[in-house]
Amino acid sequence: MPELPEVEVVRLGLATHVVGSTIESVDVLHPRAIRRHLPGSRDFVGQLRGRRIAAAERRGKYLWLPLEPRDIAVVVHLGMSGQMLVQPPTVPDEKHLRIRARLDNGADLRFVDQRTFGGWAIAPLTVVDGTIVPEPVAHIARDPVDPLFDAESVVNVLRGKHTEIKRALLDQTVLSGVGNIYADEALWRAEIHGNRIAETLSRPALRRLLTAAHAVMGEALAQGGTSFDALYVNVNGESGYFDRSLDAYGQEGLPCSRCGSPIRREKFMNRSSYSCPKCQPRPRTTRPVS
Ligand SMILES: [Zn+2]
């Protein structure tokens, strides 16, 4: 899954290339790409035609295009392999082209998705905590790079969690945008093992962790996102590679850049977690005790 910095790269590209344009027509080339739009393809196309794209917005890993007069938005699910491409209409259809929107600025906005886990949906906009978001995003917490992110209130939420800190970091209703890669990087920086129980961590440790999450994401944003997969590309089809700056994720067996111990890989939530055995000692009990 693309993480926050990758999604932000796509958002920036859309803000530059499609915001302010009006959708002239839409072709749905694969029904799976609009499966979240329950009224179906004809309704989908009808609702978008003639609408001006007001903005390109993001919260965590969620991306949406509010449409004038800001009553609805196109929510973009990138899934595992979704790409948003801006192309001249003369460019031949991509092999995995799923949705094509022709814009009045002379370009196509294309949704290409090899594995078809992603798609577009139309959702009403609603106000949550003073911010306008699509209804499917209403339960998603602010992300660490949101100017209104309130670290102290997230610390309070984490202090009440009787669950592993990595699991809490990945919970998009606690804070959003942190996926497996940035969770491991933030935990490494804060020198906390992901299996520590959230409520047992001190306030300073939790603050350190949230500061680290903000920092790793800020650095990734500055470098254009992490990409391990040629399928994660920005709106113009360029990859945002910067994996060399990772300290923990994917670094199994390589020396920790702080202490030199080989980074270990462990199973967590059916995925791999990477940590330093010396800087991030494993807790004695790995499961919450009730
Ligand atoms: Zn170390």
Short mmCIF file of C-alpha atoms and ligand atoms in Angstrom, two decimals:
data_model
loop_
_atom_site.label_atom_id
_atom_site.label_comp_id
_atom_site.label_asym_id
_atom_site.label_seq_id
_atom_site.Cartn_x
_atom_site.Cartn_y
_atom_site.Cartn_z
CA MET A 1 0.00 0.00 0.00
CA PRO A 2 1.26 3.49 -0.69
CA GLU A 3 1.81 5.44 2.53
CA LEU A 4 1.16 9.09 3.32
CA PRO A 5 4.18 10.59 1.50
CA GLU A 6 3.40 8.66 -1.69
CA VAL A 7 -0.22 9.79 -1.56
CA GLU A 8 0.89 13.37 -0.95
CA VAL A 9 3.06 13.22 -4.08
CA VAL A 10 -0.02 12.20 -6.05
CA ARG A 11 -2.09 14.93 -4.40
CA LEU A 12 0.46 17.59 -5.28
CA GLY A 13 0.48 16.42 -8.88
CA LEU A 14 -3.31 16.60 -9.04
CA ALA A 15 -3.31 20.06 -7.42
CA THR A 16 -0.94 21.25 -10.12
CA HIS A 17 -2.48 19.57 -13.15
CA VAL A 18 -6.21 19.07 -12.68
CA VAL A 19 -7.58 21.45 -10.02
CA GLY A 20 -9.66 24.17 -11.67
CA SER A 21 -10.51 22.00 -14.67
CA THR A 22 -14.00 20.80 -15.49
CA ILE A 23 -14.78 17.14 -16.19
CA GLU A 24 -16.26 16.91 -19.69
CA SER A 25 -16.83 13.17 -19.86
CA VAL A 26 -15.99 9.98 -17.97
CA ASP A 27 -15.45 6.44 -19.26
CA VAL A 28 -15.52 3.56 -16.81
CA LEU A 29 -13.49 0.79 -18.43
CA HIS A 30 -13.66 -1.76 -15.61
CA PRO A 31 -16.66 -2.05 -13.25
CA ARG A 32 -14.45 -3.07 -10.30
CA ALA A 33 -12.89 0.41 -10.29
CA ILE A 34 -16.22 1.95 -9.23
CA ARG A 35 -17.55 -0.95 -7.14
CA ARG A 36 -17.67 1.34 -4.10
CA HIS A 37 -20.14 3.55 -5.99
CA LEU A 38 -23.26 1.50 -5.36
CA PRO A 39 -25.67 3.34 -7.75
CA GLY A 40 -23.53 2.11 -10.63
CA SER A 41 -21.66 3.33 -13.67
CA ARG A 42 -24.37 5.45 -15.35
CA ASP A 43 -25.01 7.39 -12.13
CA PHE A 44 -21.26 7.76 -11.54
CA VAL A 45 -20.63 9.24 -14.98
CA GLY A 46 -23.71 11.48 -14.75
CA GLN A 47 -22.70 12.94 -11.40
CA LEU A 48 -19.21 13.85 -12.59
CA ARG A 49 -19.99 15.28 -16.00
CA GLY A 50 -19.76 19.08 -16.09
CA ARG A 51 -18.32 19.33 -12.56
CA ARG A 52 -15.32 21.53 -11.83
CA ILE A 53 -12.54 20.03 -9.67
CA ALA A 54 -12.28 22.43 -6.73
CA ALA A 55 -9.24 21.04 -4.93
CA ALA A 56 -7.07 17.99 -4.31
CA GLU A 57 -7.06 17.01 -0.63
CA ARG A 58 -5.65 14.30 1.58
CA ARG A 59 -5.90 12.95 5.10
CA GLY A 60 -3.53 10.16 5.98
CA LYS A 61 -3.61 7.84 3.01
CA TYR A 62 -7.02 9.05 1.85
CA LEU A 63 -7.15 11.24 -1.25
CA TRP A 64 -10.13 13.09 -2.69
CA LEU A 65 -11.11 15.70 -5.23
CA PRO A 66 -13.91 18.00 -3.97
CA LEU A 67 -16.14 19.12 -6.83
CA GLU A 68 -17.80 22.54 -7.13
CA PRO A 69 -19.92 23.58 -5.30
CA ARG A 70 -18.13 21.39 -2.74
CA ASP A 71 -21.08 19.18 -1.97
CA ILE A 72 -19.48 15.95 -3.16
CA ALA A 73 -15.98 14.60 -3.79
CA VAL A 74 -14.35 11.88 -5.82
CA VAL A 75 -12.60 9.70 -3.26
CA VAL A 76 -9.59 7.99 -4.82
CA HIS A 77 -8.57 4.59 -3.43
CA LEU A 78 -5.10 3.81 -4.76
CA GLY A 79 -5.23 0.27 -3.38
CA MET A 80 -2.07 -1.73 -4.02
CA SER A 81 -1.23 -0.49 -7.48
CA GLY A 82 -3.45 2.46 -8.39
CA GLN A 83 -1.96 5.33 -10.36
CA MET A 84 -3.44 8.71 -11.24
CA LEU A 85 -2.01 9.80 -14.58
CA VAL A 86 -2.47 13.08 -16.42
CA GLN A 87 -2.04 12.40 -20.11
CA PRO A 88 -2.76 14.06 -23.43
CA PRO A 89 -5.78 12.28 -24.98
CA THR A 90 -3.56 11.17 -27.88
CA VAL A 91 -1.59 8.82 -25.62
CA PRO A 92 -2.86 5.25 -26.19
CA ASP A 93 -4.81 3.64 -23.36
CA GLU A 94 -2.64 2.06 -20.73
CA LYS A 95 -3.01 -1.72 -20.43
CA HIS A 96 -4.67 -1.45 -17.02
CA LEU A 97 -6.64 1.76 -17.63
CA ARG A 98 -9.81 1.57 -15.48
CA ILE A 99 -11.31 5.09 -15.56
CA ARG A 100 -10.71 7.98 -17.94
CA ALA A 101 -11.97 11.52 -17.24
CA ARG A 102 -11.61 13.98 -20.08
CA LEU A 103 -10.96 17.50 -18.78
CA ASP A 104 -11.61 20.88 -20.38
CA ASN A 105 -7.91 21.75 -20.05
CA GLY A 106 -7.23 19.33 -22.89
CA ALA A 107 -5.86 16.51 -20.70
CA ASP A 108 -7.12 13.14 -19.53
CA LEU A 109 -7.12 12.21 -15.87
CA ARG A 110 -6.62 8.45 -15.96
CA PHE A 111 -6.88 5.85 -13.24
CA VAL A 112 -4.64 2.90 -14.01
CA ASP A 113 -4.69 -0.06 -11.64
CA GLN A 114 -3.13 -3.39 -12.45
CA ARG A 115 -4.46 -5.30 -9.44
CA THR A 116 -7.88 -3.56 -9.27
CA PHE A 117 -7.93 -3.21 -5.47
CA GLY A 118 -8.31 0.55 -5.91
CA GLY A 119 -10.98 2.70 -7.46
CA TRP A 120 -12.97 5.92 -7.38
CA ALA A 121 -16.16 6.61 -5.43
CA ILE A 122 -18.40 9.65 -5.11
CA ALA A 123 -19.09 10.69 -1.53
CA PRO A 124 -20.89 13.60 0.14
CA LEU A 125 -18.72 16.09 1.98
CA THR A 126 -19.32 16.67 5.67
CA VAL A 127 -17.79 18.81 8.43
CA VAL A 128 -15.86 16.98 11.17
CA ASP A 129 -13.99 18.89 13.86
CA GLY A 130 -14.03 22.05 11.74
CA THR A 131 -12.66 20.39 8.59
CA ILE A 132 -14.60 19.40 5.47
CA VAL A 133 -14.00 15.73 4.60
CA PRO A 134 -15.85 13.07 2.60
CA GLU A 135 -18.19 10.92 4.71
CA PRO A 136 -16.04 7.76 4.32
CA VAL A 137 -13.12 9.73 5.82
CA ALA A 138 -15.13 11.15 8.75
CA HIS A 139 -13.82 8.52 11.20
CA ILE A 140 -10.18 8.90 10.10
CA ALA A 141 -8.00 10.81 12.57
CA ARG A 142 -5.73 13.67 11.53
CA ASP A 143 -2.25 12.66 10.34
CA PRO A 144 1.00 13.86 11.94
CA VAL A 145 1.73 16.38 9.16
CA ASP A 146 -1.73 17.97 9.43
CA PRO A 147 -1.27 21.52 10.82
CA LEU A 148 -4.18 20.81 13.22
CA PHE A 149 -2.69 17.50 14.47
CA ASP A 150 -2.88 17.60 18.27
CA ALA A 151 -0.04 15.42 19.55
CA GLU A 152 -1.04 15.81 23.21
CA SER A 153 -4.55 14.47 22.62
CA VAL A 154 -3.12 11.53 20.63
CA VAL A 155 -0.75 10.83 23.54
CA ASN A 156 -3.83 10.69 25.78
CA VAL A 157 -5.57 8.25 23.43
CA LEU A 158 -2.45 6.04 23.29
CA ARG A 159 -2.19 6.08 27.09
CA GLY A 160 -5.60 4.41 27.16
CA LYS A 161 -4.75 1.67 24.65
CA HIS A 162 -4.29 -1.81 26.04
CA THR A 163 -2.64 -2.96 22.83
CA GLU A 164 0.79 -3.09 21.18
CA ILE A 165 2.09 0.36 20.30
CA LYS A 166 2.72 -0.60 16.66
CA ARG A 167 -0.87 -1.81 16.31
CA ALA A 168 -2.07 1.52 17.80
CA LEU A 169 0.17 3.49 15.41
CA LEU A 170 -1.39 1.65 12.47
CA ASP A 171 -4.93 2.35 13.74
CA GLN A 172 -6.18 5.08 11.41
CA THR A 173 -8.76 6.23 13.96
CA VAL A 174 -5.98 7.10 16.45
CA LEU A 175 -3.75 8.90 13.98
CA SER A 176 -3.72 8.41 10.23
CA GLY A 177 -1.16 7.96 7.50
CA VAL A 178 1.23 5.66 9.37
CA GLY A 179 1.69 2.37 7.56
CA ASN A 180 4.14 -0.46 8.12
CA ILE A 181 7.19 1.36 6.74
CA TYR A 182 6.84 4.60 8.68
CA ALA A 183 5.71 2.80 11.84
CA ASP A 184 8.97 0.83 11.87
CA GLU A 185 11.01 3.94 11.13
CA ALA A 186 9.30 6.00 13.85
CA LEU A 187 9.66 3.19 16.42
CA TRP A 188 13.34 2.82 15.54
CA ARG A 189 13.93 6.56 15.99
CA ALA A 190 12.07 6.63 19.29
CA GLU A 191 13.91 3.43 20.42
CA ILE A 192 10.67 1.63 21.23
CA HIS A 193 9.84 -1.98 20.36
CA GLY A 194 6.52 -2.21 18.51
CA ASN A 195 5.25 -4.95 20.84
CA ARG A 196 5.38 -2.68 23.89
CA ILE A 197 1.88 -2.12 25.25
CA ALA A 198 0.83 1.46 24.53
CA GLU A 199 -0.57 2.21 27.99
CA THR A 200 2.71 1.15 29.63
CA LEU A 201 4.75 3.76 27.75
CA SER A 202 5.50 7.07 29.43
CA ARG A 203 4.16 10.35 28.09
CA PRO A 204 7.68 11.49 27.08
CA ALA A 205 8.19 8.20 25.18
CA LEU A 206 4.87 8.62 23.36
CA ARG A 207 5.68 12.26 22.54
CA ARG A 208 9.07 11.13 21.23
CA LEU A 209 7.34 8.55 19.04
CA LEU A 210 4.86 11.06 17.56
CA THR A 211 7.68 13.53 16.95
CA ALA A 212 9.57 10.74 15.17
CA ALA A 213 6.52 9.85 13.06
CA HIS A 214 6.19 13.49 12.03
CA ALA A 215 9.91 13.70 11.22
CA VAL A 216 10.15 10.54 9.11
CA MET A 217 7.08 11.58 7.13
CA GLY A 218 8.32 15.13 6.70
CA GLU A 219 11.63 13.84 5.37
CA ALA A 220 9.88 11.41 3.04
CA LEU A 221 7.67 14.23 1.74
CA ALA A 222 10.74 16.35 1.09
CA GLN A 223 12.22 13.51 -0.94
CA GLY A 224 9.11 12.61 -2.90
CA GLY A 225 7.94 9.46 -1.13
CA THR A 226 9.37 6.01 -0.65
CA SER A 227 8.91 3.59 -3.48
CA PHE A 228 9.79 -0.08 -3.55
CA ASP A 229 7.57 -0.88 -6.40
CA ALA A 230 7.50 0.59 -9.87
CA LEU A 231 3.72 0.58 -9.51
CA TYR A 232 3.84 3.52 -7.08
CA VAL A 233 4.30 6.47 -9.33
CA ASN A 234 3.27 10.04 -9.09
CA VAL A 235 0.72 11.79 -11.21
CA ASN A 236 3.07 12.17 -14.13
CA GLY A 237 4.43 8.67 -13.98
CA GLU A 238 7.71 9.37 -12.20
CA SER A 239 8.81 7.13 -9.34
CA GLY A 240 9.66 8.77 -6.05
CA TYR A 241 12.58 6.64 -4.90
CA PHE A 242 14.32 7.36 -1.64
CA ASP A 243 14.55 3.97 0.09
CA ARG A 244 18.24 4.51 0.89
CA SER A 245 17.33 6.77 3.78
CA LEU A 246 15.45 4.04 5.71
CA ASP A 247 17.03 3.01 9.01
CA ALA A 248 14.96 -0.04 9.95
CA TYR A 249 12.34 -1.09 7.42
CA GLY A 250 13.68 -3.69 5.00
CA GLN A 251 17.16 -3.51 6.58
CA GLU A 252 17.29 -7.05 8.03
CA GLY A 253 20.86 -8.07 8.88
CA LEU A 254 22.30 -4.63 8.08
CA PRO A 255 23.99 -2.73 10.91
CA CYS A 256 21.79 -0.36 12.93
CA SER A 257 23.01 3.11 12.01
CA ARG A 258 22.94 4.07 15.72
CA CYS A 259 24.62 1.11 17.43
CA GLY A 260 25.81 -1.28 14.73
CA SER A 261 23.72 -4.30 15.83
CA PRO A 262 22.18 -6.19 12.92
CA ILE A 263 18.56 -5.14 12.32
CA ARG A 264 16.16 -8.01 13.00
CA ARG A 265 12.94 -8.97 11.25
CA GLU A 266 9.96 -10.31 13.19
CA LYS A 267 6.40 -11.23 12.29
CA PHE A 268 3.73 -8.78 13.40
CA MET A 269 0.09 -8.66 12.28
CA ASN A 270 0.94 -11.05 9.43
CA ARG A 271 3.61 -8.70 8.14
CA SER A 272 7.28 -8.08 8.83
CA SER A 273 8.50 -5.67 11.47
CA TYR A 274 12.09 -4.45 11.48
CA SER A 275 13.83 -3.21 14.61
CA CYS A 276 17.19 -3.02 16.34
CA PRO A 277 17.56 -5.72 19.02
CA LYS A 278 19.75 -3.45 21.15
CA CYS A 279 18.08 -0.01 20.73
CA GLN A 280 14.56 -1.48 20.81
CA PRO A 281 14.53 -4.32 23.36
CA ARG A 282 11.56 -6.64 23.10
CA PRO A 283 9.15 -6.45 26.06
CA ARG A 284 9.08 -9.45 28.37
CA THR A 285 5.42 -10.10 27.62
CA THR A 286 4.41 -9.50 24.03
CA ARG A 287 0.64 -9.91 24.52
CA PRO A 288 -1.56 -7.63 26.58
CA VAL A 289 -2.46 -9.10 29.93
CA SER A 290 -6.06 -8.60 30.92
ZN ZN B 1 20.65 -0.02 17.40
#
